[in-house]
Short mmCIF file of C-alpha atoms and ligand atoms in Angstrom, two decimals:
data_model
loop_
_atom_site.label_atom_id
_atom_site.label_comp_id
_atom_site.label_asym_id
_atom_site.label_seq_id
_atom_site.Cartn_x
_atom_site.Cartn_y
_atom_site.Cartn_z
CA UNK A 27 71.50 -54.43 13.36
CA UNK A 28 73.11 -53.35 9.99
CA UNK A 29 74.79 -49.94 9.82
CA UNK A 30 73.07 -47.82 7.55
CA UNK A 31 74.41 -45.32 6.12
CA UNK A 32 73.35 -42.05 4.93
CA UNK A 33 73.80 -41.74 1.27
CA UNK A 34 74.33 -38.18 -0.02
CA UNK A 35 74.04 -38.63 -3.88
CA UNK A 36 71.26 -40.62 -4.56
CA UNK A 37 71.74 -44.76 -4.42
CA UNK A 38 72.85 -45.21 -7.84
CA UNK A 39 72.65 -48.89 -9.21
CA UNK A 40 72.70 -49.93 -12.52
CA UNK A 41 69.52 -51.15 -13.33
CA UNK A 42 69.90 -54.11 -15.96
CA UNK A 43 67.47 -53.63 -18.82
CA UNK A 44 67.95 -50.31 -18.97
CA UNK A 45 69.46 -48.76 -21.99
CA UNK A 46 72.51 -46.75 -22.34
CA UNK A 47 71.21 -44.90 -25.63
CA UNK A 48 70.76 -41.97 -23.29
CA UNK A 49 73.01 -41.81 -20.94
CA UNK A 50 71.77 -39.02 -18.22
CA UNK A 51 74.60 -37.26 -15.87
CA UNK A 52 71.56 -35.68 -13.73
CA UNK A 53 68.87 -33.62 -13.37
CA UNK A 54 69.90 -30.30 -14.71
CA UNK A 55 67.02 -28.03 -13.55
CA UNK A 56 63.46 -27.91 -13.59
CA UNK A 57 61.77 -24.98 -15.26
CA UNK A 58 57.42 -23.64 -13.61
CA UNK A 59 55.75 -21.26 -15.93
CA UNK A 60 54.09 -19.13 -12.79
CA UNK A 61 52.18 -16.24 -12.85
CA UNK A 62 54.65 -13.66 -10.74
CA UNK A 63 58.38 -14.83 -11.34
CA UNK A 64 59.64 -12.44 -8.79
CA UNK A 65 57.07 -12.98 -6.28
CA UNK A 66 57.59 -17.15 -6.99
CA UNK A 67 61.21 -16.03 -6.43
CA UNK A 68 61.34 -14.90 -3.10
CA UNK A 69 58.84 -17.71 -1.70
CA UNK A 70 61.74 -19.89 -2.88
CA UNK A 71 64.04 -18.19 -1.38
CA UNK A 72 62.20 -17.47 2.13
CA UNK A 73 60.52 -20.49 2.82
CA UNK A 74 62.37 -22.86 1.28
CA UNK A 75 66.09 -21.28 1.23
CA UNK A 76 67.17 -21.55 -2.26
CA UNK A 77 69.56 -18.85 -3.16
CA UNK A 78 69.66 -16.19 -5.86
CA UNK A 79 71.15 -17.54 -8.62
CA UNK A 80 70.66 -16.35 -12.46
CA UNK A 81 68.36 -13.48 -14.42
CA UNK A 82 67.18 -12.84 -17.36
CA UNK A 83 64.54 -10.45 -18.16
CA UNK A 84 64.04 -6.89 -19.46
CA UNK A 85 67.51 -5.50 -17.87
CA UNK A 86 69.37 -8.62 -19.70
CA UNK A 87 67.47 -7.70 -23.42
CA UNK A 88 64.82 -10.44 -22.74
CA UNK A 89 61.08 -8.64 -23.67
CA UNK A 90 59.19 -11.57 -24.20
CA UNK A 91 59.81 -12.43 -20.11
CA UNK A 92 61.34 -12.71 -17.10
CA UNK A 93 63.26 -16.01 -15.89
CA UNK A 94 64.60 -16.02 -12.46
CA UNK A 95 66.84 -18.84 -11.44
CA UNK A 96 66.95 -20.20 -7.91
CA UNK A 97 69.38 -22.58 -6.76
CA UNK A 98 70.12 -24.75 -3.59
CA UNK A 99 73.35 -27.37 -3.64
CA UNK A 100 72.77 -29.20 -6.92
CA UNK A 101 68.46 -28.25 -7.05
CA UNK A 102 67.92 -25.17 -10.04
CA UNK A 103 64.35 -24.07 -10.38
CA UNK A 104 63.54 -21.72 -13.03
CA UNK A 105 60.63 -19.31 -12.23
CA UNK A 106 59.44 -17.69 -15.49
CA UNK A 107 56.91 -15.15 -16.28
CA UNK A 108 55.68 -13.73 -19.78
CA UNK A 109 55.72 -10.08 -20.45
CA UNK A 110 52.77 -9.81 -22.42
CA UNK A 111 49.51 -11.03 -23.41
CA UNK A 112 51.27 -12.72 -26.43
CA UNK A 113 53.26 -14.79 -25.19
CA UNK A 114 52.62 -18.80 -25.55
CA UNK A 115 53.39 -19.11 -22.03
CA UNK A 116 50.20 -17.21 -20.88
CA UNK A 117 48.30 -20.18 -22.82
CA UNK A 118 50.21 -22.82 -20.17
CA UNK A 119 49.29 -20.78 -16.99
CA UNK A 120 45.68 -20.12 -18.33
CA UNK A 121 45.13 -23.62 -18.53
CA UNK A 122 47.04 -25.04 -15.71
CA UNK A 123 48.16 -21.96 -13.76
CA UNK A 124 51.60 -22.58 -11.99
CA UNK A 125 53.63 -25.65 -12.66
CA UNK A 126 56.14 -27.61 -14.13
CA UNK A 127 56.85 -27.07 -17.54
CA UNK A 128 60.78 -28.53 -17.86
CA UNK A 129 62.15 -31.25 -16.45
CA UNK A 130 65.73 -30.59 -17.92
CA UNK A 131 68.21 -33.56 -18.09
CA UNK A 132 71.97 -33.18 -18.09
CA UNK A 133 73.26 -34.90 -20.86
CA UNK A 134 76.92 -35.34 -22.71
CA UNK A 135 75.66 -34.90 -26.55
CA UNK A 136 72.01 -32.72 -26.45
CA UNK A 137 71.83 -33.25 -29.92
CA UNK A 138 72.77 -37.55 -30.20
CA UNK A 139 69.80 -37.08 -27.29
CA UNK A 140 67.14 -35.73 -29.54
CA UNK A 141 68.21 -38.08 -32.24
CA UNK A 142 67.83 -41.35 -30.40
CA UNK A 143 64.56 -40.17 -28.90
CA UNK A 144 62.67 -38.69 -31.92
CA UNK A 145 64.04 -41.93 -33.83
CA UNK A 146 62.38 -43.95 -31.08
CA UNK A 147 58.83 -41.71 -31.51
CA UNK A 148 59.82 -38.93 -28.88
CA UNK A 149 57.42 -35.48 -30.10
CA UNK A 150 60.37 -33.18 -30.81
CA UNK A 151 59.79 -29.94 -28.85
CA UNK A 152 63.25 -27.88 -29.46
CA UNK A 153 65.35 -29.03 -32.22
CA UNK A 154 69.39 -29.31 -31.11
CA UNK A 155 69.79 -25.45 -30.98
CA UNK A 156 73.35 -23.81 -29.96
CA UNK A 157 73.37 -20.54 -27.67
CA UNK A 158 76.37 -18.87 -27.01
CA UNK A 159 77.92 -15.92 -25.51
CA UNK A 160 81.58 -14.97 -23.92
CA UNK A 161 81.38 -17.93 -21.32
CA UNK A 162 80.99 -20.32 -23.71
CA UNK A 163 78.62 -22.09 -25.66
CA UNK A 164 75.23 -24.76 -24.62
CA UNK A 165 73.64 -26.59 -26.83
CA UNK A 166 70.00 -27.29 -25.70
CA UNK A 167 67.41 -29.93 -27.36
CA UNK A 168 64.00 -31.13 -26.62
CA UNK A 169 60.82 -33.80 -26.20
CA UNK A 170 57.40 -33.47 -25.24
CA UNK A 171 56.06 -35.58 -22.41
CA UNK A 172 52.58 -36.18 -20.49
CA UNK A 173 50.56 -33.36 -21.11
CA UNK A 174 52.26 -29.76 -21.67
CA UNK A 175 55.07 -31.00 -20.09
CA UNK A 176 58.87 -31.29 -21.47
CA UNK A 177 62.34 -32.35 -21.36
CA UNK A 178 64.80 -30.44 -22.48
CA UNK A 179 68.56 -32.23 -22.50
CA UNK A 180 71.29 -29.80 -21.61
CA UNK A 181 74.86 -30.41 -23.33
CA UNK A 182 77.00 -27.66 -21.21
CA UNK A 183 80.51 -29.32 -20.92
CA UNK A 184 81.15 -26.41 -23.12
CA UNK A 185 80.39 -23.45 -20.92
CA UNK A 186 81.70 -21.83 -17.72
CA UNK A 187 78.71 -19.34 -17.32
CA UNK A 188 76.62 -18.76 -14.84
CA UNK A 189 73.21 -20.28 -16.25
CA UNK A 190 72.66 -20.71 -19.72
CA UNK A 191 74.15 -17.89 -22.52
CA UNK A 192 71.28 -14.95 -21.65
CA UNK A 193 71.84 -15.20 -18.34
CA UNK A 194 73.40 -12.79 -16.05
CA UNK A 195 74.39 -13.47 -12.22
CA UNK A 196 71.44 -12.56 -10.20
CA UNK A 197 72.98 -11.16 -7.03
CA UNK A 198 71.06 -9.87 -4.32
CA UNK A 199 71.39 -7.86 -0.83
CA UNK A 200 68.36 -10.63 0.63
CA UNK A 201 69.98 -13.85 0.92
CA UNK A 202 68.07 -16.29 3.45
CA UNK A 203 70.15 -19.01 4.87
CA UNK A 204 69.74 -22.31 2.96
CA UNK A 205 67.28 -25.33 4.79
CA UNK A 206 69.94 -28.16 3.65
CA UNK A 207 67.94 -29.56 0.45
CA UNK A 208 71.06 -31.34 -1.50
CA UNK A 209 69.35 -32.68 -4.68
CA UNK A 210 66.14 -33.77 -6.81
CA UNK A 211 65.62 -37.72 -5.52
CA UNK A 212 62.06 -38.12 -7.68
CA UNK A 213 59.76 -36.52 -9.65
CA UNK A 214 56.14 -37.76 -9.88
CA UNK A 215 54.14 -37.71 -13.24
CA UNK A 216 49.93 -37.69 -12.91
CA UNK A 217 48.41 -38.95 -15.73
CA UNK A 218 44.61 -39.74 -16.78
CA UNK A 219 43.15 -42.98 -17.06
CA UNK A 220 44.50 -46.02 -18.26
CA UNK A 221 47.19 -43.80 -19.46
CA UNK A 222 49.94 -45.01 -16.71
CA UNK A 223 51.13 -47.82 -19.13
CA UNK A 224 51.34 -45.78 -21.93
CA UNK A 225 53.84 -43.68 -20.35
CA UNK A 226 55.75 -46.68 -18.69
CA UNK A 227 56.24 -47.56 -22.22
CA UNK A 228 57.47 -44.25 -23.41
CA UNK A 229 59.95 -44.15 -20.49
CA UNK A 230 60.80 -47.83 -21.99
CA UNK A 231 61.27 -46.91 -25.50
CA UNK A 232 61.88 -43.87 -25.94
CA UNK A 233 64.11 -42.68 -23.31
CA UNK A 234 65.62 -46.45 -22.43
CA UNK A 235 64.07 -46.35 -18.90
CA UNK A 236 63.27 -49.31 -16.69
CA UNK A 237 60.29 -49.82 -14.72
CA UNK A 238 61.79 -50.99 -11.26
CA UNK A 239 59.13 -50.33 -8.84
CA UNK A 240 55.05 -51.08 -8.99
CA UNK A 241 52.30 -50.78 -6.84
CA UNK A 242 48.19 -51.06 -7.72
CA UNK A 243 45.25 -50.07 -6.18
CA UNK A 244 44.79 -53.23 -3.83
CA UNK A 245 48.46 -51.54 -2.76
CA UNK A 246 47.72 -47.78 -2.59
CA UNK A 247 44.29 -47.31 -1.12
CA UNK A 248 42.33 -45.71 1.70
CA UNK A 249 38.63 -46.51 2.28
CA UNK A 250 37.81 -44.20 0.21
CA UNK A 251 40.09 -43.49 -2.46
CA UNK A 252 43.16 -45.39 -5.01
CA UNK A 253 45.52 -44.99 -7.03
CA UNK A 254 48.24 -46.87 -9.32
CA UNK A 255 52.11 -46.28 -10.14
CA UNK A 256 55.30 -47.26 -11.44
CA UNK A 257 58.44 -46.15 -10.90
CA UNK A 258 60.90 -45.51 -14.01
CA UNK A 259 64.36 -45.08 -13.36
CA UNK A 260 67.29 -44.45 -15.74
CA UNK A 261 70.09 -47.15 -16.27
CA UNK A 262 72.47 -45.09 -13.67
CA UNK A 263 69.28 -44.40 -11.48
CA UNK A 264 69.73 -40.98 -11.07
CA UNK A 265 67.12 -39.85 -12.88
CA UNK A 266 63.60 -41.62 -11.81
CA UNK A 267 59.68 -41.10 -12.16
CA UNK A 268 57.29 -42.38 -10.81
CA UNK A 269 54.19 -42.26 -13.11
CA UNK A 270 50.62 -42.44 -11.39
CA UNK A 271 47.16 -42.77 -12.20
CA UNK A 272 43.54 -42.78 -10.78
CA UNK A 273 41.80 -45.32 -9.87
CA UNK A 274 37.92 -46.13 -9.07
CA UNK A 275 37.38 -45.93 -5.35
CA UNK A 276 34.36 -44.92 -3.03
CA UNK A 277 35.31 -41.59 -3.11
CA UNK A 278 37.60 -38.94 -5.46
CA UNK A 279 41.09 -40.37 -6.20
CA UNK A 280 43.58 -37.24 -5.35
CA UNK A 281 44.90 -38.06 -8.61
CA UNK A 282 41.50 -37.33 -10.62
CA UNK A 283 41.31 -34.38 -8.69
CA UNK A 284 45.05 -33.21 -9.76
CA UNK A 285 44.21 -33.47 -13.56
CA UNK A 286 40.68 -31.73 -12.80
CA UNK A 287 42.34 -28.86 -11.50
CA UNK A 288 45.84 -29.20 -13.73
CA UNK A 289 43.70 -29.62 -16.55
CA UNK A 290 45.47 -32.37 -17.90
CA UNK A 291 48.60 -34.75 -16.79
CA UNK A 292 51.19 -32.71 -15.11
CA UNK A 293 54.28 -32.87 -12.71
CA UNK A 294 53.03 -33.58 -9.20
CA UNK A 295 55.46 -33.23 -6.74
CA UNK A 296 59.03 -32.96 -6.50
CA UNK A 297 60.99 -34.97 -4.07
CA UNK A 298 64.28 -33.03 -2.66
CA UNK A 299 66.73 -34.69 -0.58
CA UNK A 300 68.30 -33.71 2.73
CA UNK A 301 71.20 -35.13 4.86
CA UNK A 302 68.77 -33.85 8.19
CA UNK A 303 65.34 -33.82 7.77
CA UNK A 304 65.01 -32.87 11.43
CA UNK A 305 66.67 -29.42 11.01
CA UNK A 306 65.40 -29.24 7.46
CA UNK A 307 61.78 -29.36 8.05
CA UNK A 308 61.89 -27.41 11.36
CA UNK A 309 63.62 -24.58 9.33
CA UNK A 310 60.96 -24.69 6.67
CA UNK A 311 58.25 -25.11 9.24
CA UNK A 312 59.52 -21.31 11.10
CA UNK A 313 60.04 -19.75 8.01
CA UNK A 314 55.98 -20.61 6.70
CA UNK A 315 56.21 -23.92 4.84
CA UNK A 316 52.73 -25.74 4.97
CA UNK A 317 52.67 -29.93 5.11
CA UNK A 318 50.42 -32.42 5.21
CA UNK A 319 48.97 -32.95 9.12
CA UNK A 320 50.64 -35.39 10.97
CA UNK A 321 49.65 -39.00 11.04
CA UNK A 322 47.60 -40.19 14.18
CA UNK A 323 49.70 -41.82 17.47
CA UNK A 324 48.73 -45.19 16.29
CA UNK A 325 50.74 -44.45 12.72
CA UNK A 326 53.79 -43.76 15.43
CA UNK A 327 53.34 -46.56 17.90
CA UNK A 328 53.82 -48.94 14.38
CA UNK A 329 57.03 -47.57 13.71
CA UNK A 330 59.25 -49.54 15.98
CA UNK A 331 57.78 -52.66 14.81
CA UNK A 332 58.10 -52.17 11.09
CA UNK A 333 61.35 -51.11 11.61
CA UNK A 334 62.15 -54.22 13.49
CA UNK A 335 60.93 -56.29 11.22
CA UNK A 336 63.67 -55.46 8.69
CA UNK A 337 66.38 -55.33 11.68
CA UNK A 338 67.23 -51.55 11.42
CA UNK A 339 67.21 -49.23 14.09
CA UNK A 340 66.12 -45.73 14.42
CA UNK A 341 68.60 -43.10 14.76
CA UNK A 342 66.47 -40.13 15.30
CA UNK A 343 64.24 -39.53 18.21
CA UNK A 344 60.86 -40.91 17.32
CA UNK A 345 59.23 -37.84 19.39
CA UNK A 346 60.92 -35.55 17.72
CA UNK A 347 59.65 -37.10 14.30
CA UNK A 348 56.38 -37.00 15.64
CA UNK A 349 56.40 -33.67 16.54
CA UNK A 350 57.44 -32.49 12.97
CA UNK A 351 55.03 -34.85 11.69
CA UNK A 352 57.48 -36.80 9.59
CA UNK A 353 56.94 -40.00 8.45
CA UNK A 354 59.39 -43.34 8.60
CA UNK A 355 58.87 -46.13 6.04
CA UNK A 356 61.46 -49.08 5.64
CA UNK A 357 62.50 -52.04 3.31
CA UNK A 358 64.76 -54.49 3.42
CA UNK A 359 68.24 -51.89 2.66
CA UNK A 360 67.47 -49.33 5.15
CA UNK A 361 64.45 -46.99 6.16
CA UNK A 362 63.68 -43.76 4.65
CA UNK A 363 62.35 -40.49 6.43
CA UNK A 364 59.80 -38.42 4.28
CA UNK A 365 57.02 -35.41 4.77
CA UNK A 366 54.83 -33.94 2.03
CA UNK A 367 54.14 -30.24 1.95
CA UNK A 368 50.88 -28.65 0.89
CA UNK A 369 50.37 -27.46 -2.72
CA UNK A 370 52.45 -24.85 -2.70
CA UNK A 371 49.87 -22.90 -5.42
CA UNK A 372 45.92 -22.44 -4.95
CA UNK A 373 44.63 -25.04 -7.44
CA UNK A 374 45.74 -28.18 -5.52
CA UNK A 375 48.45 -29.51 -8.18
CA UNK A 376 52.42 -29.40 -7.91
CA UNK A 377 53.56 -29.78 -3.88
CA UNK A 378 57.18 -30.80 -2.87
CA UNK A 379 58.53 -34.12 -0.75
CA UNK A 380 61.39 -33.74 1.33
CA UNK A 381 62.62 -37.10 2.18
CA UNK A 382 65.90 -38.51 3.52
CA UNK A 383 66.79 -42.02 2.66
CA UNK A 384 68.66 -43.59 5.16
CA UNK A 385 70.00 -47.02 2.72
CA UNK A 386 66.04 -47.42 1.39
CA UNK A 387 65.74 -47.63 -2.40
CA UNK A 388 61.87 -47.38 -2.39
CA UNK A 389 59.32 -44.23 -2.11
CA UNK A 390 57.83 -44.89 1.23
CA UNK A 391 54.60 -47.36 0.30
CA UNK A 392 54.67 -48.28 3.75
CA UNK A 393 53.19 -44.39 4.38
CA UNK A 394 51.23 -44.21 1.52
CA UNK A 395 47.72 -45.18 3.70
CA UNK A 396 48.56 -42.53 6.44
CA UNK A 397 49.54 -39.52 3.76
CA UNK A 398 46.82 -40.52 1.70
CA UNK A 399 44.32 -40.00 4.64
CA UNK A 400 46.02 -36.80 5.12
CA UNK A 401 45.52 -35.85 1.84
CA UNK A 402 41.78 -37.00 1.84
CA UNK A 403 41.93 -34.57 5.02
CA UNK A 404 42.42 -31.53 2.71
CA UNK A 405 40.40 -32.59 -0.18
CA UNK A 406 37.40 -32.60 2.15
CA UNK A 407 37.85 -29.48 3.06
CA UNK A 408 38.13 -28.19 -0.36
CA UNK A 409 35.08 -30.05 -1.58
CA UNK A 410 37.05 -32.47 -3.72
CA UNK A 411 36.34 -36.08 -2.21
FE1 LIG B 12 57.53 -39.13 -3.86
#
């Protein structure tokens, strides 16, 4: 048996191929246009255990609206809410209600960044703009991606602030203990059809990317449903995302039925990382978290084997894994432990991962048949199949 090991900051390889025209320290935070910040807010905070981090709203001078800024270990989500009727950002949330609208990259130079995408046919979004106050200054920049979506590259080596310059410290006398989510491991992109390539290439191009990972629809199907996807991952692999799309099956793809409700391509889930997935999802389970229902005994009795067959052992009591209804996928490096939540909105659109890799590079294929199935579960129910 080899000895896996947990790795705590991602499994970073250099990925040859890749270009070094962008080089990415991270994921810097991710930004959901929702339609009650401080309602989002404490969700956040009470089911998932991020902590209050940053403000800015009518008490900091900001009318147009309110940003609150949650944090957990290195994970920042930014819940923002407009103010009034005219704000562009009611257009986003009348059209796609919550979601993702900035996945923010930490970067070294925010303005070289927008200059060696745009040259490479990036759709600028935020010309290299400086913001500064007493902490400091950041110098922010920005591309358009699938659909509404957008990243923003954030130059901060600068600034010893809390946030961004706007920002004030959001301190609070509620403060739920955290559930042990470390860092962002993925974020998945839906797109429409025939548009997965597209997008592959723009992650090639424009942004350097390399496609490291594919699976089709003879790969990722249920009886009644498929779908397609490639992973892109950044030269230091930090940064990677998936891209999917629908594909024809008997019945609904879930991926159609994303960009039905979405309105368009969109961010689909978030993946978050945990050292303990065991205490993790049990914590989010008591304090209200809805996932996916467990895979049937037979998906459990199959673990052992597939497990075997790449010589690794489980370290965590299969019962127990059971029981939370996680689910154990493995490859050649090591196995990885995953679960999928719910959407966590009404239109079924952005949900979260939490996954645990224990040495395994890939994004659980080996489960993708039993979530799937779960996921057909809940698009029967909602008339969606
Ligand atoms: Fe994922």
């Amino acid at each position: 048996m080899k000895d896996i090991k947990n790795v705590e900051y991602g499994l970073e390889k250099i990925f040859e191929g890749a270009q070094d025209f962008l080089p990415l320290l991270g994921t810097d935070y991710v930004e959901l246009y929702v339609g009650n910040a401080k309602q989002a807010a404490h969700y956040y905070k009470t089911a998932f255990g991020f902590q209050s981090f940053a403000y800015k709203g009518l008490e900091t001078g900001c009318r147009e609206y309110a940003s609150y800024v949650v944090k957990q270990d290195k994970i920042k989500l930014v819940l923002t809410t407009p103010l009034n009727s005219k704000s562009p950002i009611n257009q986003h949330l009348a059209k796609h209600g919550d979601g993702v609208k900035v996945i923010a990259l930490w970067v070294e130079d925010a303005k070289k960044s927008w200059e060696e995408t745009t040259k490479r046919g990036a759709k600028s979004f935020m010309e290299p703009t400086t913001e500064k106050d007493e902490h400091g200054e950041v110098i922010r920049s920005g591309i358009h991606t699938y659909g509404d979506t957008v990243h923003i590259f954030v130059e901060r080596k600068n600034y010893n602030g809390v946030f961004l310059p706007g920002y004030q410290e959001w301190k609070s006398d509620y403060n739920p203990e955290p559930t042990g989510l470390k860092f962002i491991d993925h974020m998945v992109g839906n797109v429409g059809w025939n548009e997965m390539n597209q997008w592959v290439k723009f992650y090639e191009d424009v942004m350097g990317f390399v496609n490291f990972l594919s699976f089709d629809d003879k790969q990722i199907h249920t009886e009644y449903s498929a779908l397609m996807s490639k992973v892109m991952s950044n030269g230091n692999g930090r940064i990677k995302f998936p891209i999917n799309e629908p594909a024809e099956g008997k019945k609904k793809s879930q991926i159609e039925e994303y960009i039905d409700f979405y309105e368009g391509p969109g961010a689909q889930h978030i993946a978050v990382a945990t050292n303990d997935i065991i205490s993790t999802v049990k914590a989010m389970r008591a304090r209200g978290v809805e996932f996916l229902s467990t895979p049937p005994d037979e998906y459990y009795r199959a673990v052992p084997n597939r497990l075997l067959a790449h010589n690794h052992k489980l370290r965590e009591d299969i019962e127990t894994l059971k029981g939370l209804g996680i689910m154990i996928d493995a490859d050649e490096e090591g196995y990885l432990l995953q679960i999928f939540t719910k959407p966590v909105e009404d239109r079924p659109t952005l949900f979260f991962e939490i996954i645990q890799r224990m040495g395994a590079r890939g994004f659980g294929a080996g489960n993708f048949k039993a979530l799937f199935e779960s996921i057909e579960r809940e698009q029967e129910k909602r008339g969606t199949l």
